[in-house]
mmCIF file of N, CA and C and ligand atoms in Angstrom:
data_model
loop_
_atom_site.group_PDB
_atom_site.id
_atom_site.type_symbol
_atom_site.label_atom_id
_atom_site.label_comp_id
_atom_site.label_asym_id
_atom_site.label_seq_id
_atom_site.Cartn_x
_atom_site.Cartn_y
_atom_site.Cartn_z
ATOM 1 N N MET A 56 -12.497 -106.725 -11.340
ATOM 2 C CA MET A 56 -13.024 -106.049 -10.124
ATOM 3 C C MET A 56 -14.473 -106.464 -9.922
ATOM 4 N N SER A 57 -14.755 -107.269 -8.941
ATOM 5 C CA SER A 57 -16.068 -107.868 -8.784
ATOM 6 C C SER A 57 -17.127 -106.843 -8.378
ATOM 7 N N ASP A 58 -16.722 -105.741 -7.726
ATOM 8 C CA ASP A 58 -17.724 -104.777 -7.264
ATOM 9 C C ASP A 58 -17.765 -103.517 -8.133
ATOM 10 N N CYS A 59 -17.226 -103.611 -9.340
ATOM 11 C CA CYS A 59 -17.175 -102.437 -10.216
ATOM 12 C C CYS A 59 -18.367 -102.455 -11.179
ATOM 13 N N LEU A 60 -19.154 -101.384 -11.164
ATOM 14 C CA LEU A 60 -20.357 -101.304 -12.003
ATOM 15 C C LEU A 60 -20.028 -101.492 -13.484
ATOM 16 N N PHE A 61 -18.985 -100.820 -13.970
ATOM 17 C CA PHE A 61 -18.709 -100.898 -15.407
ATOM 18 C C PHE A 61 -18.080 -102.235 -15.783
ATOM 19 N N CYS A 62 -17.366 -102.889 -14.881
ATOM 20 C CA CYS A 62 -16.924 -104.265 -15.154
ATOM 21 C C CYS A 62 -18.143 -105.180 -15.300
ATOM 22 N N LYS A 63 -19.154 -104.963 -14.458
ATOM 23 C CA LYS A 63 -20.375 -105.779 -14.540
ATOM 24 C C LYS A 63 -21.127 -105.513 -15.848
ATOM 25 N N ILE A 64 -21.157 -104.252 -16.277
ATOM 26 C CA ILE A 64 -21.784 -103.939 -17.568
ATOM 27 C C ILE A 64 -20.980 -104.577 -18.694
ATOM 28 N N ALA A 65 -19.650 -104.493 -18.633
ATOM 29 C CA ALA A 65 -18.799 -105.081 -19.680
ATOM 30 C C ALA A 65 -18.995 -106.597 -19.751
ATOM 31 N N ALA A 66 -19.257 -107.215 -18.596
ATOM 32 C CA ALA A 66 -19.457 -108.667 -18.550
ATOM 33 C C ALA A 66 -20.882 -109.069 -18.895
ATOM 34 N N GLY A 67 -21.766 -108.088 -19.105
ATOM 35 C CA GLY A 67 -23.159 -108.388 -19.429
ATOM 36 C C GLY A 67 -23.989 -108.759 -18.224
ATOM 37 N N GLU A 68 -23.441 -108.559 -17.013
ATOM 38 C CA GLU A 68 -24.174 -108.906 -15.785
ATOM 39 C C GLU A 68 -25.202 -107.842 -15.429
ATOM 40 N N ILE A 69 -24.964 -106.611 -15.895
ATOM 41 C CA ILE A 69 -25.923 -105.509 -15.736
ATOM 42 C C ILE A 69 -26.235 -105.018 -17.146
ATOM 43 N N PRO A 70 -27.518 -104.854 -17.475
ATOM 44 C CA PRO A 70 -27.865 -104.470 -18.844
ATOM 45 C C PRO A 70 -27.457 -103.039 -19.179
ATOM 46 N N SER A 71 -27.193 -102.824 -20.449
ATOM 47 C CA SER A 71 -26.907 -101.470 -20.927
ATOM 48 C C SER A 71 -27.431 -101.366 -22.355
ATOM 49 N N THR A 72 -27.580 -100.130 -22.801
ATOM 50 C CA THR A 72 -27.990 -99.893 -24.181
ATOM 51 C C THR A 72 -26.721 -99.763 -25.015
ATOM 52 N N LYS A 73 -26.343 -100.893 -25.619
ATOM 53 C CA LYS A 73 -25.061 -100.959 -26.317
ATOM 54 C C LYS A 73 -25.089 -100.148 -27.616
ATOM 55 N N VAL A 74 -24.003 -99.412 -27.829
ATOM 56 C CA VAL A 74 -23.841 -98.630 -29.051
ATOM 57 C C VAL A 74 -22.761 -99.235 -29.926
ATOM 58 N N TYR A 75 -21.730 -99.792 -29.295
ATOM 59 C CA TYR A 75 -20.569 -100.321 -30.024
ATOM 60 C C TYR A 75 -19.868 -101.329 -29.117
ATOM 61 N N GLU A 76 -19.335 -102.385 -29.732
ATOM 62 C CA GLU A 76 -18.541 -103.338 -28.951
ATOM 63 C C GLU A 76 -17.493 -103.966 -29.847
ATOM 64 N N ASP A 77 -16.292 -104.115 -29.320
ATOM 65 C CA ASP A 77 -15.298 -104.958 -29.967
ATOM 66 C C ASP A 77 -14.592 -105.761 -28.877
ATOM 67 N N GLU A 78 -13.500 -106.382 -29.220
ATOM 68 C CA GLU A 78 -12.820 -107.275 -28.270
ATOM 69 C C GLU A 78 -12.380 -106.542 -26.997
ATOM 70 N N LYS A 79 -12.005 -105.287 -27.159
ATOM 71 C CA LYS A 79 -11.389 -104.545 -26.045
ATOM 72 C C LYS A 79 -12.272 -103.470 -25.424
ATOM 73 N N VAL A 80 -13.304 -103.045 -26.151
ATOM 74 C CA VAL A 80 -14.045 -101.826 -25.783
ATOM 75 C C VAL A 80 -15.551 -102.075 -25.835
ATOM 76 N N LEU A 81 -16.265 -101.423 -24.921
ATOM 77 C CA LEU A 81 -17.730 -101.391 -24.970
ATOM 78 C C LEU A 81 -18.182 -99.936 -24.879
ATOM 79 N N ALA A 82 -19.203 -99.591 -25.640
ATOM 80 C CA ALA A 82 -19.811 -98.265 -25.542
ATOM 81 C C ALA A 82 -21.311 -98.427 -25.381
ATOM 82 N N PHE A 83 -21.879 -97.619 -24.486
ATOM 83 C CA PHE A 83 -23.310 -97.721 -24.191
ATOM 84 C C PHE A 83 -23.845 -96.341 -23.813
ATOM 85 N N ARG A 84 -25.165 -96.202 -23.870
ATOM 86 C CA ARG A 84 -25.773 -94.897 -23.589
ATOM 87 C C ARG A 84 -25.785 -94.629 -22.083
ATOM 88 N N ASP A 85 -25.444 -93.374 -21.738
ATOM 89 C CA ASP A 85 -25.466 -92.975 -20.331
ATOM 90 C C ASP A 85 -26.900 -93.014 -19.811
ATOM 91 N N ILE A 86 -27.069 -93.528 -18.618
ATOM 92 C CA ILE A 86 -28.402 -93.700 -18.027
ATOM 93 C C ILE A 86 -29.026 -92.351 -17.647
ATOM 94 N N ASN A 87 -28.192 -91.333 -17.514
ATOM 95 C CA ASN A 87 -28.652 -89.989 -17.111
ATOM 96 C C ASN A 87 -28.055 -88.962 -18.073
ATOM 97 N N PRO A 88 -28.565 -88.948 -19.316
ATOM 98 C CA PRO A 88 -27.889 -88.171 -20.367
ATOM 99 C C PRO A 88 -27.845 -86.671 -20.085
ATOM 100 N N GLN A 89 -26.685 -86.083 -20.357
ATOM 101 C CA GLN A 89 -26.466 -84.647 -20.164
ATOM 102 C C GLN A 89 -26.499 -83.885 -21.487
ATOM 103 N N ALA A 90 -26.783 -84.583 -22.569
ATOM 104 C CA ALA A 90 -26.893 -83.986 -23.896
ATOM 105 C C ALA A 90 -27.751 -84.932 -24.723
ATOM 106 N N PRO A 91 -28.276 -84.464 -25.868
ATOM 107 C CA PRO A 91 -29.117 -85.356 -26.695
ATOM 108 C C PRO A 91 -28.418 -86.667 -27.038
ATOM 109 N N VAL A 92 -27.120 -86.622 -27.269
ATOM 110 C CA VAL A 92 -26.326 -87.844 -27.420
ATOM 111 C C VAL A 92 -25.326 -87.876 -26.267
ATOM 112 N N HIS A 93 -25.387 -88.942 -25.459
ATOM 113 C CA HIS A 93 -24.450 -89.096 -24.337
ATOM 114 C C HIS A 93 -24.091 -90.575 -24.232
ATOM 115 N N ILE A 94 -22.894 -90.872 -24.702
ATOM 116 C CA ILE A 94 -22.423 -92.260 -24.789
ATOM 117 C C ILE A 94 -21.186 -92.403 -23.909
ATOM 118 N N LEU A 95 -21.091 -93.537 -23.221
ATOM 119 C CA LEU A 95 -19.906 -93.845 -22.416
ATOM 120 C C LEU A 95 -19.088 -94.907 -23.137
ATOM 121 N N VAL A 96 -17.788 -94.671 -23.232
ATOM 122 C CA VAL A 96 -16.869 -95.607 -23.885
ATOM 123 C C VAL A 96 -15.902 -96.118 -22.819
ATOM 124 N N ILE A 97 -15.884 -97.445 -22.642
ATOM 125 C CA ILE A 97 -15.027 -98.020 -21.589
ATOM 126 C C ILE A 97 -14.140 -99.129 -22.164
ATOM 127 N N PRO A 98 -12.931 -99.252 -21.614
ATOM 128 C CA PRO A 98 -12.167 -100.461 -21.914
ATOM 129 C C PRO A 98 -12.775 -101.618 -21.114
ATOM 130 N N LYS A 99 -12.794 -102.811 -21.681
ATOM 131 C CA LYS A 99 -13.307 -103.957 -20.922
ATOM 132 C C LYS A 99 -12.396 -104.289 -19.735
ATOM 133 N N GLN A 100 -11.125 -103.971 -19.907
ATOM 134 C CA GLN A 100 -10.152 -104.157 -18.820
ATOM 135 C C GLN A 100 -10.408 -103.125 -17.725
ATOM 136 N N HIS A 101 -10.346 -103.540 -16.465
ATOM 137 C CA HIS A 101 -10.538 -102.585 -15.381
ATOM 138 C C HIS A 101 -9.301 -101.717 -15.186
ATOM 139 N N ILE A 102 -9.481 -100.408 -15.401
ATOM 140 C CA ILE A 102 -8.459 -99.398 -15.097
ATOM 141 C C ILE A 102 -9.207 -98.315 -14.335
ATOM 142 N N GLU A 103 -8.660 -97.867 -13.209
ATOM 143 C CA GLU A 103 -9.446 -96.996 -12.326
ATOM 144 C C GLU A 103 -9.780 -95.647 -12.959
ATOM 145 N N SER A 104 -8.822 -95.050 -13.647
ATOM 146 C CA SER A 104 -9.060 -93.731 -14.245
ATOM 147 C C SER A 104 -7.890 -93.405 -15.150
ATOM 148 N N ALA A 105 -7.936 -92.212 -15.763
ATOM 149 C CA ALA A 105 -6.813 -91.761 -16.595
ATOM 150 C C ALA A 105 -5.534 -91.597 -15.772
ATOM 151 N N ALA A 106 -5.683 -91.453 -14.460
ATOM 152 C CA ALA A 106 -4.500 -91.325 -13.599
ATOM 153 C C ALA A 106 -3.807 -92.675 -13.375
ATOM 154 N N ALA A 107 -4.431 -93.759 -13.781
ATOM 155 C CA ALA A 107 -3.865 -95.101 -13.575
ATOM 156 C C ALA A 107 -3.307 -95.687 -14.870
ATOM 157 N N ILE A 108 -3.125 -94.833 -15.889
ATOM 158 C CA ILE A 108 -2.556 -95.320 -17.154
ATOM 159 C C ILE A 108 -1.045 -95.516 -16.992
ATOM 160 N N THR A 109 -0.570 -96.654 -17.451
ATOM 161 C CA THR A 109 0.852 -97.011 -17.386
ATOM 162 C C THR A 109 1.288 -97.461 -18.779
ATOM 163 N N PRO A 110 2.599 -97.613 -19.013
ATOM 164 C CA PRO A 110 3.025 -98.138 -20.309
ATOM 165 C C PRO A 110 2.394 -99.502 -20.610
ATOM 166 N N GLU A 111 2.106 -100.282 -19.577
ATOM 167 C CA GLU A 111 1.554 -101.628 -19.777
ATOM 168 C C GLU A 111 0.091 -101.604 -20.216
ATOM 169 N N ASN A 112 -0.684 -100.621 -19.737
ATOM 170 C CA ASN A 112 -2.121 -100.628 -20.074
ATOM 171 C C ASN A 112 -2.531 -99.497 -21.021
ATOM 172 N N ALA A 113 -1.557 -98.703 -21.499
ATOM 173 C CA ALA A 113 -1.878 -97.499 -22.276
ATOM 174 C C ALA A 113 -2.606 -97.805 -23.587
ATOM 175 N N SER A 114 -2.480 -99.012 -24.104
ATOM 176 C CA SER A 114 -3.177 -99.324 -25.354
ATOM 177 C C SER A 114 -4.694 -99.267 -25.173
ATOM 178 N N ALA A 115 -5.163 -99.397 -23.944
ATOM 179 C CA ALA A 115 -6.605 -99.276 -23.689
ATOM 180 C C ALA A 115 -7.118 -97.899 -24.098
ATOM 181 N N VAL A 116 -6.260 -96.888 -23.974
ATOM 182 C CA VAL A 116 -6.680 -95.524 -24.333
ATOM 183 C C VAL A 116 -6.843 -95.411 -25.850
ATOM 184 N N SER A 117 -5.864 -95.911 -26.600
ATOM 185 C CA SER A 117 -6.012 -95.836 -28.064
ATOM 186 C C SER A 117 -7.148 -96.738 -28.535
ATOM 187 N N ASP A 118 -7.349 -97.876 -27.867
ATOM 188 C CA ASP A 118 -8.506 -98.722 -28.214
ATOM 189 C C ASP A 118 -9.801 -97.930 -28.056
ATOM 190 N N CYS A 119 -9.917 -97.187 -26.968
ATOM 191 C CA CYS A 119 -11.131 -96.385 -26.743
ATOM 192 C C CYS A 119 -11.267 -95.297 -27.803
ATOM 193 N N PHE A 120 -10.170 -94.645 -28.157
ATOM 194 C CA PHE A 120 -10.281 -93.555 -29.137
ATOM 195 C C PHE A 120 -10.499 -94.077 -30.560
ATOM 196 N N LEU A 121 -10.003 -95.244 -30.874
ATOM 197 C CA LEU A 121 -10.362 -95.865 -32.153
ATOM 198 C C LEU A 121 -11.862 -96.129 -32.188
ATOM 199 N N ALA A 122 -12.391 -96.600 -31.059
ATOM 200 C CA ALA A 122 -13.836 -96.840 -30.970
ATOM 201 C C ALA A 122 -14.610 -95.522 -31.078
ATOM 202 N N ILE A 123 -14.105 -94.470 -30.440
ATOM 203 C CA ILE A 123 -14.788 -93.171 -30.475
ATOM 204 C C ILE A 123 -14.917 -92.687 -31.922
ATOM 205 N N ALA A 124 -13.856 -92.833 -32.708
ATOM 206 C CA ALA A 124 -13.915 -92.410 -34.115
ATOM 207 C C ALA A 124 -14.965 -93.215 -34.878
ATOM 208 N N LYS A 125 -15.028 -94.516 -34.603
ATOM 209 C CA LYS A 125 -16.033 -95.352 -35.276
ATOM 210 C C LYS A 125 -17.440 -94.970 -34.840
ATOM 211 N N ILE A 126 -17.617 -94.721 -33.547
ATOM 212 C CA ILE A 126 -18.940 -94.348 -33.019
ATOM 213 C C ILE A 126 -19.382 -93.014 -33.605
ATOM 214 N N ALA A 127 -18.450 -92.074 -33.722
ATOM 215 C CA ALA A 127 -18.791 -90.755 -34.289
ATOM 216 C C ALA A 127 -19.334 -90.916 -35.707
ATOM 217 N N ALA A 128 -18.727 -91.812 -36.471
ATOM 218 C CA ALA A 128 -19.218 -92.059 -37.835
ATOM 219 C C ALA A 128 -20.558 -92.792 -37.792
ATOM 220 N N GLN A 129 -20.624 -93.825 -36.967
ATOM 221 C CA GLN A 129 -21.838 -94.647 -36.859
ATOM 222 C C GLN A 129 -23.043 -93.836 -36.411
ATOM 223 N N GLU A 130 -22.830 -92.915 -35.471
ATOM 224 C CA GLU A 130 -23.923 -92.113 -34.907
ATOM 225 C C GLU A 130 -24.117 -90.789 -35.649
ATOM 226 N N HIS A 131 -23.325 -90.599 -36.718
ATOM 227 C CA HIS A 131 -23.445 -89.392 -37.561
ATOM 228 C C HIS A 131 -23.246 -88.113 -36.753
ATOM 229 N N LEU A 132 -22.183 -88.083 -35.978
ATOM 230 C CA LEU A 132 -21.903 -86.900 -35.156
ATOM 231 C C LEU A 132 -21.098 -85.890 -35.979
ATOM 232 N N ASP A 133 -21.636 -85.584 -37.151
ATOM 233 C CA ASP A 133 -20.886 -84.789 -38.126
ATOM 234 C C ASP A 133 -20.728 -83.334 -37.697
ATOM 235 N N ASN A 134 -21.579 -82.899 -36.787
ATOM 236 C CA ASN A 134 -21.514 -81.500 -36.347
ATOM 237 C C ASN A 134 -20.557 -81.307 -35.182
ATOM 238 N N GLY A 135 -19.926 -82.386 -34.758
ATOM 239 C CA GLY A 135 -18.954 -82.292 -33.670
ATOM 240 C C GLY A 135 -19.441 -82.949 -32.395
ATOM 241 N N PHE A 136 -18.516 -83.131 -31.491
ATOM 242 C CA PHE A 136 -18.836 -83.754 -30.202
ATOM 243 C C PHE A 136 -17.739 -83.416 -29.214
ATOM 244 N N ARG A 137 -18.007 -83.675 -27.952
ATOM 245 C CA ARG A 137 -17.019 -83.440 -26.898
ATOM 246 C C ARG A 137 -16.711 -84.771 -26.224
ATOM 247 N N VAL A 138 -15.429 -84.976 -25.890
ATOM 248 C CA VAL A 138 -14.999 -86.171 -25.157
ATOM 249 C C VAL A 138 -14.459 -85.712 -23.811
ATOM 250 N N ILE A 139 -15.005 -86.304 -22.740
ATOM 251 C CA ILE A 139 -14.607 -85.926 -21.378
ATOM 252 C C ILE A 139 -14.288 -87.182 -20.582
ATOM 253 N N SER A 140 -13.221 -87.112 -19.782
ATOM 254 C CA SER A 140 -12.947 -88.178 -18.820
ATOM 255 C C SER A 140 -12.705 -87.544 -17.454
ATOM 256 N N ASN A 141 -13.600 -87.803 -16.524
ATOM 257 C CA ASN A 141 -13.443 -87.276 -15.168
ATOM 258 C C ASN A 141 -12.486 -88.156 -14.381
ATOM 259 N N VAL A 142 -11.612 -87.512 -13.622
ATOM 260 C CA VAL A 142 -10.624 -88.231 -12.812
ATOM 261 C C VAL A 142 -10.709 -87.723 -11.383
ATOM 262 N N GLY A 143 -11.113 -88.595 -10.480
ATOM 263 C CA GLY A 143 -11.064 -88.275 -9.053
ATOM 264 C C GLY A 143 -12.177 -87.350 -8.579
ATOM 265 N N GLU A 144 -12.057 -87.004 -7.326
ATOM 266 C CA GLU A 144 -13.141 -86.337 -6.599
ATOM 267 C C GLU A 144 -13.476 -84.955 -7.150
ATOM 268 N N ASP A 145 -12.462 -84.111 -7.367
ATOM 269 C CA ASP A 145 -12.753 -82.738 -7.799
ATOM 270 C C ASP A 145 -13.432 -82.720 -9.166
ATOM 271 N N ALA A 146 -13.128 -83.689 -10.001
ATOM 272 C CA ALA A 146 -13.749 -83.754 -11.334
ATOM 273 C C ALA A 146 -15.115 -84.437 -11.288
ATOM 274 N N GLY A 147 -15.450 -85.017 -10.134
ATOM 275 C CA GLY A 147 -16.764 -85.649 -9.987
ATOM 276 C C GLY A 147 -16.838 -87.051 -10.551
ATOM 277 N N GLN A 148 -15.712 -87.765 -10.565
ATOM 278 C CA GLN A 148 -15.745 -89.154 -11.052
ATOM 279 C C GLN A 148 -16.535 -90.009 -10.068
ATOM 280 N N THR A 149 -17.640 -90.586 -10.545
ATOM 281 C CA THR A 149 -18.481 -91.396 -9.662
ATOM 282 C C THR A 149 -18.266 -92.890 -9.863
ATOM 283 N N VAL A 150 -17.822 -93.289 -11.050
ATOM 284 C CA VAL A 150 -17.556 -94.711 -11.320
ATOM 285 C C VAL A 150 -16.058 -94.856 -11.536
ATOM 286 N N LYS A 151 -15.431 -95.667 -10.692
ATOM 287 C CA LYS A 151 -13.965 -95.765 -10.686
ATOM 288 C C LYS A 151 -13.477 -96.816 -11.682
ATOM 289 N N HIS A 152 -13.911 -96.632 -12.919
ATOM 290 C CA HIS A 152 -13.488 -97.466 -14.059
ATOM 291 C C HIS A 152 -13.347 -96.490 -15.217
ATOM 292 N N LEU A 153 -12.156 -96.419 -15.797
ATOM 293 C CA LEU A 153 -11.880 -95.461 -16.866
ATOM 294 C C LEU A 153 -13.020 -95.421 -17.876
ATOM 295 N N HIS A 154 -13.503 -94.210 -18.169
ATOM 296 C CA HIS A 154 -14.541 -94.067 -19.187
ATOM 297 C C HIS A 154 -14.447 -92.705 -19.826
ATOM 298 N N PHE A 155 -14.851 -92.669 -21.080
ATOM 299 C CA PHE A 155 -14.875 -91.429 -21.842
ATOM 300 C C PHE A 155 -16.331 -91.132 -22.192
ATOM 301 N N HIS A 156 -16.772 -89.941 -21.800
ATOM 302 C CA HIS A 156 -18.103 -89.478 -22.184
ATOM 303 C C HIS A 156 -18.008 -88.894 -23.592
ATOM 304 N N ILE A 157 -18.904 -89.298 -24.475
ATOM 305 C CA ILE A 157 -19.109 -88.599 -25.746
ATOM 306 C C ILE A 157 -20.408 -87.808 -25.614
ATOM 307 N N LEU A 158 -20.300 -86.499 -25.787
ATOM 308 C CA LEU A 158 -21.471 -85.620 -25.701
ATOM 309 C C LEU A 158 -21.658 -84.946 -27.044
ATOM 310 N N ALA A 159 -22.907 -84.947 -27.530
ATOM 311 C CA ALA A 159 -23.162 -84.374 -28.852
ATOM 312 C C ALA A 159 -24.640 -84.046 -28.983
ATOM 313 N N GLY A 160 -24.940 -83.337 -30.082
ATOM 314 C CA GLY A 160 -26.332 -83.043 -30.402
ATOM 315 C C GLY A 160 -26.807 -81.707 -29.892
ATOM 316 N N VAL A 161 -25.899 -80.913 -29.342
ATOM 317 C CA VAL A 161 -26.254 -79.585 -28.852
ATOM 318 C C VAL A 161 -25.021 -78.699 -28.962
ATOM 319 N N LYS A 162 -25.235 -77.411 -29.167
ATOM 320 C CA LYS A 162 -24.120 -76.469 -29.187
ATOM 321 C C LYS A 162 -23.638 -76.288 -27.751
ATOM 322 N N MET A 163 -22.392 -76.665 -27.480
ATOM 323 C CA MET A 163 -21.924 -76.679 -26.088
ATOM 324 C C MET A 163 -21.199 -75.417 -25.657
ATOM 325 N N GLY A 164 -20.803 -74.584 -26.589
ATOM 326 C CA GLY A 164 -20.117 -73.367 -26.202
ATOM 327 C C GLY A 164 -18.775 -73.652 -25.543
ATOM 328 N N GLU A 165 -18.366 -72.775 -24.647
ATOM 329 C CA GLU A 165 -17.027 -72.899 -24.051
ATOM 330 C C GLU A 165 -17.113 -72.890 -22.531
ATOM 331 N N ARG A 166 -18.137 -73.527 -21.998
ATOM 332 C CA ARG A 166 -18.361 -73.461 -20.550
ATOM 333 C C ARG A 166 -17.265 -74.117 -19.740
ATOM 334 N N ILE A 167 -16.794 -75.284 -20.194
ATOM 335 C CA ILE A 167 -15.856 -76.052 -19.364
ATOM 336 C C ILE A 167 -14.434 -75.936 -19.906
ATOM 337 N N VAL A 168 -14.246 -76.170 -21.162
ATOM 338 C CA VAL A 168 -12.904 -76.043 -21.753
ATOM 339 C C VAL A 168 -13.013 -75.267 -23.052
HETATM 340 P P1 AMP B 40 -18.550 -90.028 -14.030
HETATM 341 O O1 AMP B 40 -19.380 -89.110 -13.182
HETATM 342 O O2 AMP B 40 -17.612 -89.319 -14.962
HETATM 343 O O3 AMP B 40 -17.860 -91.092 -13.191
HETATM 344 O O4 AMP B 40 -19.564 -90.757 -15.001
HETATM 345 C C1 AMP B 40 -20.298 -91.865 -14.636
HETATM 346 C C2 AMP B 40 -21.490 -91.894 -15.543
HETATM 347 O O5 AMP B 40 -22.061 -93.181 -15.498
HETATM 348 C C3 AMP B 40 -22.587 -90.899 -15.186
HETATM 349 O O6 AMP B 40 -22.805 -90.005 -16.270
HETATM 350 C C4 AMP B 40 -23.813 -91.804 -14.924
HETATM 351 O O7 AMP B 40 -25.017 -91.234 -15.395
HETATM 352 C C5 AMP B 40 -23.449 -93.051 -15.688
HETATM 353 N N1 AMP B 40 -24.050 -94.289 -15.223
HETATM 354 C C6 AMP B 40 -24.148 -94.732 -13.952
HETATM 355 N N2 AMP B 40 -24.750 -95.938 -13.908
HETATM 356 C C7 AMP B 40 -25.029 -96.264 -15.198
HETATM 357 C C8 AMP B 40 -25.640 -97.399 -15.829
HETATM 358 N N3 AMP B 40 -26.089 -98.462 -15.123
HETATM 359 N N4 AMP B 40 -25.779 -97.380 -17.173
HETATM 360 C C9 AMP B 40 -25.356 -96.329 -17.901
HETATM 361 N N5 AMP B 40 -24.741 -95.240 -17.362
HETATM 362 C C10 AMP B 40 -24.592 -95.204 -16.041
HETATM 363 ZN ZN1 ZN B 41 -14.153 -101.979 -13.582
#
């Protein structure tokens, strides 16, 4: 997707603060952090959102969660963290490329879920 911000970040065309990278996944710090630790985990493959997961592309989800487990260890998120994926307008999805927010470093309570 030539006009997708996260595809451009995955391709290195737009800079990001990289936290983790492997063949399938990139993770970088959110530019507008909502918690002391706020990391975005994306598949390098363009998938619009969690609503666009199919049997053919579903491995991208496990690739992201394998990365999330590694990032949690790497970043010492031993006190816990929250993983969020916004889908569509009501959830406030602003970038139409599947991504998982990792939020940590603060007691989050039960405000959202
Ligand atoms: P969402 O609202 O769930 O679509 O999340 C998109 C996230 O991308 C927001 O938290 C933004 O702060 C973040 N974001 C937008 N542009 C950039 C960028 N260039 N680098 C890092 N994070 C970004
Ligand atoms: Zn994309």
